[in-house]
Short mmCIF file of C-alpha atoms in Angstrom, two decimals:
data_model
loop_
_atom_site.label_atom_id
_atom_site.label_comp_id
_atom_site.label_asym_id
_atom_site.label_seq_id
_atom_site.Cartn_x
_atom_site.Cartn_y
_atom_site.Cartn_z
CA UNK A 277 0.00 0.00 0.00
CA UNK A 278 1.28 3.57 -0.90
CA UNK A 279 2.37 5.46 2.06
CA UNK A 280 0.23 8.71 2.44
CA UNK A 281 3.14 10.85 2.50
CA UNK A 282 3.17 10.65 -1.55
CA UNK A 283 -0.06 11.68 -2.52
CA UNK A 284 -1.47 14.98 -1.68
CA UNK A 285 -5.25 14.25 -0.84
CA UNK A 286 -7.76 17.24 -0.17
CA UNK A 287 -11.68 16.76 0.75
CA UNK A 288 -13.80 19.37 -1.22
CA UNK A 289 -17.60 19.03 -0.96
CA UNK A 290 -17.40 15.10 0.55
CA UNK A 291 -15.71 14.30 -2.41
CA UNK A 292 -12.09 12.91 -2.32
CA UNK A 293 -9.87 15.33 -4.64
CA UNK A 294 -6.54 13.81 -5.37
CA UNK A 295 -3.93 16.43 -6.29
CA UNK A 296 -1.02 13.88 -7.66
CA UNK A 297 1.74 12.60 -6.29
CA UNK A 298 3.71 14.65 -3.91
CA UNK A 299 6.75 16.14 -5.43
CA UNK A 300 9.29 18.58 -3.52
CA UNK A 301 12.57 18.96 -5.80
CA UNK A 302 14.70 20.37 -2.96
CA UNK A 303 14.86 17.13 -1.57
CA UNK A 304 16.06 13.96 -3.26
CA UNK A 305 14.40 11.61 -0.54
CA UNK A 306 10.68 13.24 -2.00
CA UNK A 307 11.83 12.89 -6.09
CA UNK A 308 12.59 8.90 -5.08
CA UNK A 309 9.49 8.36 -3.29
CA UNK A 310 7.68 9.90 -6.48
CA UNK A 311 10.09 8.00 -8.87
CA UNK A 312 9.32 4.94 -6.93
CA UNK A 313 5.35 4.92 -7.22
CA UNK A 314 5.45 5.82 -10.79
CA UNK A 315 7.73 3.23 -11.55
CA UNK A 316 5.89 0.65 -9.30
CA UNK A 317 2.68 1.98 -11.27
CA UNK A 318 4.04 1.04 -14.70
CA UNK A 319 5.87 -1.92 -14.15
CA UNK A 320 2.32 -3.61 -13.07
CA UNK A 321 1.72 -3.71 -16.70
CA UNK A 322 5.10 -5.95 -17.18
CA UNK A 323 3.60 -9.68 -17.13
CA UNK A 324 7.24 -10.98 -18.94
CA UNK A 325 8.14 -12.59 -15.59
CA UNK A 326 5.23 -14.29 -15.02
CA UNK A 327 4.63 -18.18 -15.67
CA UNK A 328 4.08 -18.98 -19.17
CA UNK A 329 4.70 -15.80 -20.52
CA UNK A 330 7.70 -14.21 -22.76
CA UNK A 331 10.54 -12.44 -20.65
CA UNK A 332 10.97 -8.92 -21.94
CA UNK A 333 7.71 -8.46 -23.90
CA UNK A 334 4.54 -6.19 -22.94
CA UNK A 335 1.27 -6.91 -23.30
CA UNK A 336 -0.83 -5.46 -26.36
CA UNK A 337 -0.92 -3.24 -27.62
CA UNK A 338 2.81 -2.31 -26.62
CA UNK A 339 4.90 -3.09 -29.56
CA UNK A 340 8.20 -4.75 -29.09
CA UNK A 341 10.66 -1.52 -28.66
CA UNK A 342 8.72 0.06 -26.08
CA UNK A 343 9.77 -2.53 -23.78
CA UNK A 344 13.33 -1.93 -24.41
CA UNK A 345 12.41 1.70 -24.32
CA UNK A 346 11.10 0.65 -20.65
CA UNK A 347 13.75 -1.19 -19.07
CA UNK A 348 16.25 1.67 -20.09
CA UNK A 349 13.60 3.77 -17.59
CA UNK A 350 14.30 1.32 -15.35
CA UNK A 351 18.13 1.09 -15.88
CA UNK A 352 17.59 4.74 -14.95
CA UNK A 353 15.42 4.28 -12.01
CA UNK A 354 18.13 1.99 -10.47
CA UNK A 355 20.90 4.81 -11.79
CA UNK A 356 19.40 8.03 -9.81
CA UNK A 357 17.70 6.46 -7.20
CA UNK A 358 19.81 3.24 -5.96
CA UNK A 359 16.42 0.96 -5.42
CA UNK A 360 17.54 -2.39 -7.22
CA UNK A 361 13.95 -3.74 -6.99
CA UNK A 362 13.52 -4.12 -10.20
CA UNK A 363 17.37 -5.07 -11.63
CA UNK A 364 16.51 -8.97 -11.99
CA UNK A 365 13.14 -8.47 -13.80
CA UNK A 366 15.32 -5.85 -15.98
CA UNK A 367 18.22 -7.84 -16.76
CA UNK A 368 16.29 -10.62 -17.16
CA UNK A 369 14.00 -8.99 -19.97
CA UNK A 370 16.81 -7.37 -21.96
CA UNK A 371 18.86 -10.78 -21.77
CA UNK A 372 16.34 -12.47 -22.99
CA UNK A 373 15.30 -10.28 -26.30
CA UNK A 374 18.71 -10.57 -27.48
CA UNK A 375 17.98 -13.11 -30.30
CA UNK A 376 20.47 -16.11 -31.13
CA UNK A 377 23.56 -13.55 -32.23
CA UNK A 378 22.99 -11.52 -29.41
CA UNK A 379 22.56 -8.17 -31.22
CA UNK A 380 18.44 -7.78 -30.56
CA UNK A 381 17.34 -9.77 -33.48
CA UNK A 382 14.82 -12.30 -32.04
CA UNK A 383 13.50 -14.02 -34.73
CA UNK A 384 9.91 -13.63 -33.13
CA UNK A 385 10.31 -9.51 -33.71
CA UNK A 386 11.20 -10.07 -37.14
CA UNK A 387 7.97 -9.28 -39.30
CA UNK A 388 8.58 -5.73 -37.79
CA UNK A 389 11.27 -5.04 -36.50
CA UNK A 390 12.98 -1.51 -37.63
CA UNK A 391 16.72 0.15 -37.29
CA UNK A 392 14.93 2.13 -34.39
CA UNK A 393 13.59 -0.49 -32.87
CA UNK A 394 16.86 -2.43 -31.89
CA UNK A 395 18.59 0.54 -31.60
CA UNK A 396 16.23 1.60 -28.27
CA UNK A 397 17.71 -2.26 -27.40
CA UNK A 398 20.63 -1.44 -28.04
CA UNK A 399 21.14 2.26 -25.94
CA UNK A 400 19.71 -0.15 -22.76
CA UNK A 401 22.30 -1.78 -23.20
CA UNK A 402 24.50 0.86 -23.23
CA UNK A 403 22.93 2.96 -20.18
CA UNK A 404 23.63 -0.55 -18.13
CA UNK A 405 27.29 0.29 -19.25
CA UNK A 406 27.98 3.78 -18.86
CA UNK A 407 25.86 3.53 -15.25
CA UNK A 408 26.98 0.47 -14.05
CA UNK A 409 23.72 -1.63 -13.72
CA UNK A 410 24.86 -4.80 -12.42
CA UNK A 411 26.44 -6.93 -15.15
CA UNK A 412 25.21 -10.30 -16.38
CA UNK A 413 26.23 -13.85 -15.36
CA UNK A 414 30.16 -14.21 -17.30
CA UNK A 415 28.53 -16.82 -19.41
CA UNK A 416 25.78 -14.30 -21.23
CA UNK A 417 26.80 -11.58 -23.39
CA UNK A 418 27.92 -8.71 -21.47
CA UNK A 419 25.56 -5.06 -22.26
CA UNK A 420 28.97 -2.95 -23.68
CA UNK A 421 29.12 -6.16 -26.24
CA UNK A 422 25.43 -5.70 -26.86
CA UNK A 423 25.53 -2.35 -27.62
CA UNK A 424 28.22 -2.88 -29.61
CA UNK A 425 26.20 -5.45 -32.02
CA UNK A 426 23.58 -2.97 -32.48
CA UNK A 427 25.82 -0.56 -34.08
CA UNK A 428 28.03 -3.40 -36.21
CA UNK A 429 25.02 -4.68 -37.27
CA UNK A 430 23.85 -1.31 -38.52
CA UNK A 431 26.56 -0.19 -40.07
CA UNK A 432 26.60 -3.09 -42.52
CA UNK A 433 23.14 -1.65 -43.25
CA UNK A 434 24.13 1.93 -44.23
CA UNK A 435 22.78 2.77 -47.55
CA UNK A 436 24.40 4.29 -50.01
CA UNK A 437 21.92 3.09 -53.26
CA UNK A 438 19.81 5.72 -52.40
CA UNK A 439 20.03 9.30 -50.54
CA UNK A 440 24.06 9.11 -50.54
CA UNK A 441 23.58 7.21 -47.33
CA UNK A 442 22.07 6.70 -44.02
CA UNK A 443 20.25 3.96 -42.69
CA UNK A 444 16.32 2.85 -43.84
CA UNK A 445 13.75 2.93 -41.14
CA UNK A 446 12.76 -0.77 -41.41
CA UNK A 447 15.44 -3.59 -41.44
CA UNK A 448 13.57 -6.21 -43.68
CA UNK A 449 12.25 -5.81 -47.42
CA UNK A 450 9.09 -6.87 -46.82
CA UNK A 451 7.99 -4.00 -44.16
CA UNK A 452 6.00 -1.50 -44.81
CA UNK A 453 8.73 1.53 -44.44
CA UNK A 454 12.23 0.11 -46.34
CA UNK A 455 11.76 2.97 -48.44
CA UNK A 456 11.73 5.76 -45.75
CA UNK A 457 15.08 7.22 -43.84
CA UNK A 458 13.92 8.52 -41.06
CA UNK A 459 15.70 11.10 -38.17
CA UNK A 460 15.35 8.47 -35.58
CA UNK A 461 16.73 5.41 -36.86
CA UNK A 462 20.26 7.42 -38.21
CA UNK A 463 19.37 9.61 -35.02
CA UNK A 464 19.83 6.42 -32.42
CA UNK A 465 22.66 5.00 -34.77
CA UNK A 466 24.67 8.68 -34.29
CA UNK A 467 23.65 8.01 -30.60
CA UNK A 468 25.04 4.94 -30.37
CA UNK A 469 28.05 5.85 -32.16
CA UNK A 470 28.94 9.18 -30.12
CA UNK A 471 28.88 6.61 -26.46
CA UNK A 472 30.38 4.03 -27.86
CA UNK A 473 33.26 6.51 -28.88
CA UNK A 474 33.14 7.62 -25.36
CA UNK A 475 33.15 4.87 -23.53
CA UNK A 476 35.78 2.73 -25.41
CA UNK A 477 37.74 5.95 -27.03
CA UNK A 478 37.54 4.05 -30.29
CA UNK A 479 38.30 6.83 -32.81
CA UNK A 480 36.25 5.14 -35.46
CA UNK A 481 32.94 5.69 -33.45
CA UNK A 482 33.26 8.69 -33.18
CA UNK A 483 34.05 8.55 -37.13
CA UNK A 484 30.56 6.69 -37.72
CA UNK A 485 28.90 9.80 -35.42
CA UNK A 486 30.25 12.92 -37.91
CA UNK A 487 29.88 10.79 -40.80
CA UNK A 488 26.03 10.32 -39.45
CA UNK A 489 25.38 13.96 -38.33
CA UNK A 490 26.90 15.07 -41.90
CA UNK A 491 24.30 13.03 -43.94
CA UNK A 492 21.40 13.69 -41.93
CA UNK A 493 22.31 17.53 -42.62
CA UNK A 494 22.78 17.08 -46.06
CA UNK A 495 19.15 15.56 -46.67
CA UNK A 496 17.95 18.39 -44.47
CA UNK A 497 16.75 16.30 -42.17
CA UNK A 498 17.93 19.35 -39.62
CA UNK A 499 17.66 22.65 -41.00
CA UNK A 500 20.09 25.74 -39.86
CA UNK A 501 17.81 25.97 -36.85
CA UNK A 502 19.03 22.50 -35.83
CA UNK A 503 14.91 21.88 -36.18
CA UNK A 504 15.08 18.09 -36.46
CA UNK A 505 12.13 16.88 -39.29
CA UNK A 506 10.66 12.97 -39.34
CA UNK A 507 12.73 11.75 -42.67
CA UNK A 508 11.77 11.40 -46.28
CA UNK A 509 10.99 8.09 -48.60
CA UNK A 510 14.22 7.43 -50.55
CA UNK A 511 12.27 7.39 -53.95
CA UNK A 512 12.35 10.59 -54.56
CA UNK A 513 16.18 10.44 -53.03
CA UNK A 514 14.85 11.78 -49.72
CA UNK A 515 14.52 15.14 -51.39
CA UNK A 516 11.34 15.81 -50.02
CA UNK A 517 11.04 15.46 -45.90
CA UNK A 518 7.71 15.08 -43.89
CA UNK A 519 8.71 18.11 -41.60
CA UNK A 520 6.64 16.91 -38.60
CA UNK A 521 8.73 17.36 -35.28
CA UNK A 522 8.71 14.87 -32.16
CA UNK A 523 10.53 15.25 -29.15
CA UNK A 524 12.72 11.85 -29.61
CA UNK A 525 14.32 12.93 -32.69
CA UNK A 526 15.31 16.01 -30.65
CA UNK A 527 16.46 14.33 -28.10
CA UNK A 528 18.59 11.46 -29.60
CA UNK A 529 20.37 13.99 -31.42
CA UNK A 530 21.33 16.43 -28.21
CA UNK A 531 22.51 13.66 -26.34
CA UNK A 532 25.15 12.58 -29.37
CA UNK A 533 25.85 15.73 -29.97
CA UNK A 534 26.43 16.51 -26.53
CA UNK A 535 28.50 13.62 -25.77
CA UNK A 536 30.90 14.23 -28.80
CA UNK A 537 31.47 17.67 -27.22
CA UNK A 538 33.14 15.96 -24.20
CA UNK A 539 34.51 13.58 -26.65
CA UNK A 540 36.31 16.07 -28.41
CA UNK A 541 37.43 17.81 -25.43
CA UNK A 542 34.66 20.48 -25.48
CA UNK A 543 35.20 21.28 -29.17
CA UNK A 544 33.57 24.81 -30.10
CA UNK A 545 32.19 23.13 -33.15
CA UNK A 546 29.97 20.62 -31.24
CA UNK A 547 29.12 23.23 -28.39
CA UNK A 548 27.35 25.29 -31.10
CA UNK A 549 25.59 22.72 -32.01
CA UNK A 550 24.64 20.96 -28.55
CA UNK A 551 23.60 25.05 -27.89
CA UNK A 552 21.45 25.09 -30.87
CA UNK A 553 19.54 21.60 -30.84
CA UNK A 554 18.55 22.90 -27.12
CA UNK A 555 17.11 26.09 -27.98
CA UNK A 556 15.20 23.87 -30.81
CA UNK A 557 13.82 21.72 -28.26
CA UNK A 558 12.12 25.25 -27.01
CA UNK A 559 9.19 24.16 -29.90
CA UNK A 560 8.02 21.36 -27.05
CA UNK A 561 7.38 23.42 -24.25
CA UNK A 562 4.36 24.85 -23.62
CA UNK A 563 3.65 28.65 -24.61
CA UNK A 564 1.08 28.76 -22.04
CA UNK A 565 2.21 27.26 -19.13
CA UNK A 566 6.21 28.08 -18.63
CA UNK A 567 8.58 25.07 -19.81
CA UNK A 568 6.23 22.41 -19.14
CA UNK A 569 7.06 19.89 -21.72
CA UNK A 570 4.30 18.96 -24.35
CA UNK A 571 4.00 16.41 -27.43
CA UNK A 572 2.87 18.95 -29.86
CA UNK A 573 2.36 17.03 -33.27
CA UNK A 574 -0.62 15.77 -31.57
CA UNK A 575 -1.11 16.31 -27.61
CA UNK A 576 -3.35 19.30 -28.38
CA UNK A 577 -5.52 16.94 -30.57
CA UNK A 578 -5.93 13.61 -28.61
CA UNK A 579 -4.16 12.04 -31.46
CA UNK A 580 -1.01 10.25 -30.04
CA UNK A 581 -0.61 7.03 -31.31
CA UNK A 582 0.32 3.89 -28.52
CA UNK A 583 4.18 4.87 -29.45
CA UNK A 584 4.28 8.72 -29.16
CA UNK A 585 2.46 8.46 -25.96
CA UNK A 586 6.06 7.70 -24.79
CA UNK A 587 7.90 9.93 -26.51
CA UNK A 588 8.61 12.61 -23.85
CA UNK A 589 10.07 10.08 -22.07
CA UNK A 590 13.21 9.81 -24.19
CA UNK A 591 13.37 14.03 -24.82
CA UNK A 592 13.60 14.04 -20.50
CA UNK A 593 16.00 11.09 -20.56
CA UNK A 594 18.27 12.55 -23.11
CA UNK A 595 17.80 16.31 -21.58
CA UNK A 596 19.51 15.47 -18.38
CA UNK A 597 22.09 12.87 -19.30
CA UNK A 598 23.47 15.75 -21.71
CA UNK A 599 24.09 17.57 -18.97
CA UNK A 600 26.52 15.08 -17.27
CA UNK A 601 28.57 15.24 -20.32
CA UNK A 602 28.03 18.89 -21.17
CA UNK A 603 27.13 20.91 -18.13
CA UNK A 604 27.46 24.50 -19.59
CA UNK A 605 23.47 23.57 -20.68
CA UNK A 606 22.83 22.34 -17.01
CA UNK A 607 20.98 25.71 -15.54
CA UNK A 608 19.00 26.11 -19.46
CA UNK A 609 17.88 22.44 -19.25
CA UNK A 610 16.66 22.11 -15.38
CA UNK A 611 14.96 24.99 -15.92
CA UNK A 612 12.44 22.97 -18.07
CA UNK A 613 13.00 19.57 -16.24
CA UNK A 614 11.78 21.46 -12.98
CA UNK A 615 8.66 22.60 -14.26
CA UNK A 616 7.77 19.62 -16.16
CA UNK A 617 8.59 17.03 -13.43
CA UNK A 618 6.09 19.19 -11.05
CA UNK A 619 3.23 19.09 -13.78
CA UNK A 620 4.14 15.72 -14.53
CA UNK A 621 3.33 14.71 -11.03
CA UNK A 622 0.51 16.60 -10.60
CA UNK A 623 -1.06 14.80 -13.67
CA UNK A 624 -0.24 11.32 -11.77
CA UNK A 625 -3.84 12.21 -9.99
CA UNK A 626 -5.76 8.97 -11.81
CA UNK A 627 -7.01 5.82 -11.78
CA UNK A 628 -8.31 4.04 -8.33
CA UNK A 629 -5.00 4.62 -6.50
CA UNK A 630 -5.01 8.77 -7.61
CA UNK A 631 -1.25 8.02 -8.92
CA UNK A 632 -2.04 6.73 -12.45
CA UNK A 633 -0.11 9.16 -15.09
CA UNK A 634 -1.94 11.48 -17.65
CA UNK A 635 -0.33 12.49 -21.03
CA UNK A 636 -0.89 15.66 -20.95
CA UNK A 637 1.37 17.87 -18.09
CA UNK A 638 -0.52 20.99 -19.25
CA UNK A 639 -3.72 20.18 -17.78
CA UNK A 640 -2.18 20.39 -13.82
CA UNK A 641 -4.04 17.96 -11.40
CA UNK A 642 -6.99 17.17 -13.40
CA UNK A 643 -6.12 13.65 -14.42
CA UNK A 644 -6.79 14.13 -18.91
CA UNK A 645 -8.03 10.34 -18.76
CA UNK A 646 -5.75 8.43 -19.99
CA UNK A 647 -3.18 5.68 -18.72
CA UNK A 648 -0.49 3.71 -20.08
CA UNK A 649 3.33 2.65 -20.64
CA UNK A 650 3.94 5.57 -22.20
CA UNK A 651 2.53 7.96 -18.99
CA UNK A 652 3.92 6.67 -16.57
CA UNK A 653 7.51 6.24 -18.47
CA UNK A 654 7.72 9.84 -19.16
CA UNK A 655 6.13 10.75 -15.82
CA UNK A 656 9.20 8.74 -14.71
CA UNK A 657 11.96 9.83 -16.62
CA UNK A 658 11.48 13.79 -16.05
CA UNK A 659 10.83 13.31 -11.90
CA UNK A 660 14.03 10.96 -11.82
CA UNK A 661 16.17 13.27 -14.01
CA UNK A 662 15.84 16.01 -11.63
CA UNK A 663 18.33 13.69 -9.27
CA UNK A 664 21.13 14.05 -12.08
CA UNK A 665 22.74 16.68 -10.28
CA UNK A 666 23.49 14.05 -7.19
CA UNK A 667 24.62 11.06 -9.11
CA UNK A 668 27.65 9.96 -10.97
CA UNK A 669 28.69 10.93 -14.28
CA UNK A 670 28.75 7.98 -16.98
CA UNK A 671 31.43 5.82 -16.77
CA UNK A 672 33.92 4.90 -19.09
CA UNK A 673 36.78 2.31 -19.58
CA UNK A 674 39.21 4.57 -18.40
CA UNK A 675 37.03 5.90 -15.70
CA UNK A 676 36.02 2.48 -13.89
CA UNK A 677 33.50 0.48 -16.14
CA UNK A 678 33.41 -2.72 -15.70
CA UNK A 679 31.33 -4.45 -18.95
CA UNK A 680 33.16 -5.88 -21.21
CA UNK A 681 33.01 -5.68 -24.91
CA UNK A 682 33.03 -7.73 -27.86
CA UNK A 683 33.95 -5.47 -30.92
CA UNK A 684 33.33 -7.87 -33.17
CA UNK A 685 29.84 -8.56 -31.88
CA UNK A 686 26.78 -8.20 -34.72
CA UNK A 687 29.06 -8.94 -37.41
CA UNK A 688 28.63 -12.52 -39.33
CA UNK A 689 31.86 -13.24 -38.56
CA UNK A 690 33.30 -15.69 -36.18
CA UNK A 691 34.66 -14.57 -33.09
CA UNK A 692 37.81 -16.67 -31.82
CA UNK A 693 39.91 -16.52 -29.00
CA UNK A 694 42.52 -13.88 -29.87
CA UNK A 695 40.04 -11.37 -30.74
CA UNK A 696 40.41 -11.92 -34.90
CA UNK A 697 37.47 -12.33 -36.79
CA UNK A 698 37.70 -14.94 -39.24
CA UNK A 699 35.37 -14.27 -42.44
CA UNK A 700 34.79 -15.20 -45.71
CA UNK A 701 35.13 -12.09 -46.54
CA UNK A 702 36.97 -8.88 -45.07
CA UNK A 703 35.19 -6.51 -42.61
CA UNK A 704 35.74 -3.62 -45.02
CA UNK A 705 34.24 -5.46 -47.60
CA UNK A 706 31.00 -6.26 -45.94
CA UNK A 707 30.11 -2.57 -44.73
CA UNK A 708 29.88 0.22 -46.90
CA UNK A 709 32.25 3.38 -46.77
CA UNK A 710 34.75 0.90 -45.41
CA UNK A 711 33.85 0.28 -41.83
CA UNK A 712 37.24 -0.57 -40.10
CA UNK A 713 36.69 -0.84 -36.28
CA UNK A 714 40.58 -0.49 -35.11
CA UNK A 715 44.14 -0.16 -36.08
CA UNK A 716 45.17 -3.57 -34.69
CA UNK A 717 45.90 -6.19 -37.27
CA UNK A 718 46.84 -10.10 -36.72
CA UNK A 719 48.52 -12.39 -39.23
CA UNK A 720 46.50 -14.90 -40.22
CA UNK A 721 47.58 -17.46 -42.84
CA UNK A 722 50.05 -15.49 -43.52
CA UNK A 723 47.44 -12.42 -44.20
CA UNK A 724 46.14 -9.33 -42.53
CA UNK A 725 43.34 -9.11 -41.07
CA UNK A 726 42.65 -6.17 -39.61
CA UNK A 727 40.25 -5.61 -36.35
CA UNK A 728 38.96 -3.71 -33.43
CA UNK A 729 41.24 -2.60 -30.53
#
């Protein structure tokens, strides 16, 4: 039962008023008791660790990458607030999704399964890394390996038959979307790429991130604004973008962008743009209540879809860990974390507990109705980012992280005990632009084969 102490209750007219959940933001022990019933609210809906059902999938209508979307909430949860609750249910899910080359390919997820959809796999994986979520038995694959068989495995996939490059939304032929590049599939790929870079100081990460950033700018996919659009179908050669904005896209991209900065020892080139993606993200705050975060394709409307019901989620995620890694935008982005985290809990004022989550922050304590993954994950992720000031920065290779990697991991090749891979043919050959993850090289046979460090 939910202690009183974290809902504020008033009696009007013998009727029971609930207010939402209680929130103070000067003290950290009141934004984990809120963290902790919104969380505890939305993993009820998780049935994965239940007998005879699938570990690491949601119910319907919850599609397949909203439940690695989720557990990187909870990876989160664990991160600012130090409750491990949850940790076995987490790792268990995001072990178990990992598909039989352990780069989050389950053959069950493959009638649908887009770039974007592993890739939100794939940056769980990578928050367990950088915050050092407790790492997996030795005999699984470890989550820096993971992470790094998202990204091999996408960039054999980069495109260069049409558009001059970038990745396609959907993996397989047969999907309804191979012929769109969208922002958020090359957007999680650059994300990917920038941590990775980061965490391992693998030079040709960092490589794939520019290289990424540089395409998506020269489909004008982001205009001079740093306004980031949805994509473009790659028969016309992605000359004509659907210009509709979501928070995600803005979001993925500050977060890469911000962590190159501190990759590139605070390069003036990448502050600019961190500086400039954050005023964009200005277009999702509310022009009538003061930066209280909104959805605003479709919020105003009632139209959010099961999916974009989440979406702030990821904007509030991505807001606060880019100030860990560039904290000039610290004051600027709490600024709009605060306000939103205290209209965010004042919309947790539903359902028969009063604590369910509403969508929309704008309307205060009067709960708008509705209820859902997607609620109570962004309800989550902008109370708990408010306790980013108080916790550790990511963590690095050099800085104490403990997963270990397998930079060979999501390629086809096999991986043997000095650390060669052994292919038919070359690494190089197999990704376009001439992928080459290191500057080692072993003799093999008498040839070179080159691989990562």
């Amino acid at each position: 039962m939910l202690a009183w102490s974290r809902i504020g209750v008033f009696l009007f007219v013998g009727k029971t008023l609930v207010t939402g959940i209680e929130l103070n933001l000067s003290d950290p022990v009141s934004i984990k008791a809120a963290a902790s019933t919104v969380a505890y609210d939305m993993m009820k809906t998780y049935t994965g660790n239940q007998t005879g059902q699938t570990p690491g999938l949601l119910p319907e209508p919850y599609f397949w990458w909203e439940a690695g979307a989720m557990f990187g909430s909870m990876i989160d949860y664990y991160y600012y607030t130090g409750d491990d609750t949850y940790n076995d249910v987490v790792s268990q899910a995001l072990l178990s999704q990992i598909g039989p080359n352990a780069d989050y390919m389950p053959p069950a997820q493959s009638n649908d399964e887009g770039n974007d959809d592993q890739g939100f796999w794939g940056m769980a994986a990578m928050s367990a890394a950088e915050q050092n979520f407790p790492n997996p038995p030795s005999d699984q694959p470890q989550w820096l390996a993971l992470a790094q068989a998202v990204f091999n495995s996408q960039a054999m996939r980069w495109d260069t038959t049409t558009c001059n490059g970038g990745l396609r939304w959907q993996i397989f032929t047969f999907n309804n979307g191979y012929t769109y590049k969208n922002s958020i599939s090359n957007g999680v790929f650059f994300n990917l790429a920038a941590r990775l870079a980061q965490y391992t100081g693998n030079q040709t990460y960092a490589d794939w991130a520019v290289k990424t950033w540089d395409w998506v700018n020269s489909v004008d996919f982001m205009d001079s604004e740093y306004e980031i659009f949805d994509g473009a179908g790659d028969t016309a050669n992605c000359t004509q973008p659907n210009k509709i904005r979501w928070t995600y896209n803005a979001g993925v991209y500050l977060l890469g962008a911000a962590t190159m900065y501190s990759y590139t020892n605070r390069s003036s080139v990448w502050s600019e743009r961190v500086e400039g993606l954050l005023n964009a993200t200005d277009f999702f705050f509310s022009p009538n209540q003061t930066n209280v975060m909104y959805e605003t394709a479709c919020e105003p409307y009632g139209t959010c879809d099961i999916d974009q019901l989440s979406f702030k989620a990821y904007l509030s995620r991505w807001m606060a860990a880019s100030t860990q890694v560039a904290p000039f935008i610290y004051d600027a982005v709490m600024l709009k974390l605060q306000a939103s985290a205290t209209a965010a809990a004042q919309q947790c004022s539903g359902g028969p507990t009063g604590t369910t989550c509403g969508q929309k922050w704008t309307d205060g304590t009067v709960w708008d109705g509705t209820s859902g993954v997607g609620q109570q994950m962004s309800a989550l992720e902008v109370i708990q980012s408010n306790l980013v000031k108080n916790s550790t920065p990511p963590i690095t290779a050099a800085t104490g992280g403990t997963s270990k990697g397998n930079p060979a991991a999501g390629s086809s090749g096999t991986v043997v005990s000095t650390g060669a891979i052994i292919t038919q043919i070359t690494l190089a050959e197999k990704i376009s632009a001439g992928f080459i993850t290191a500057f080692a090289c072993i003799m093999v046979g008498g040839g070179v084969v080159w691989i990562v460090a």
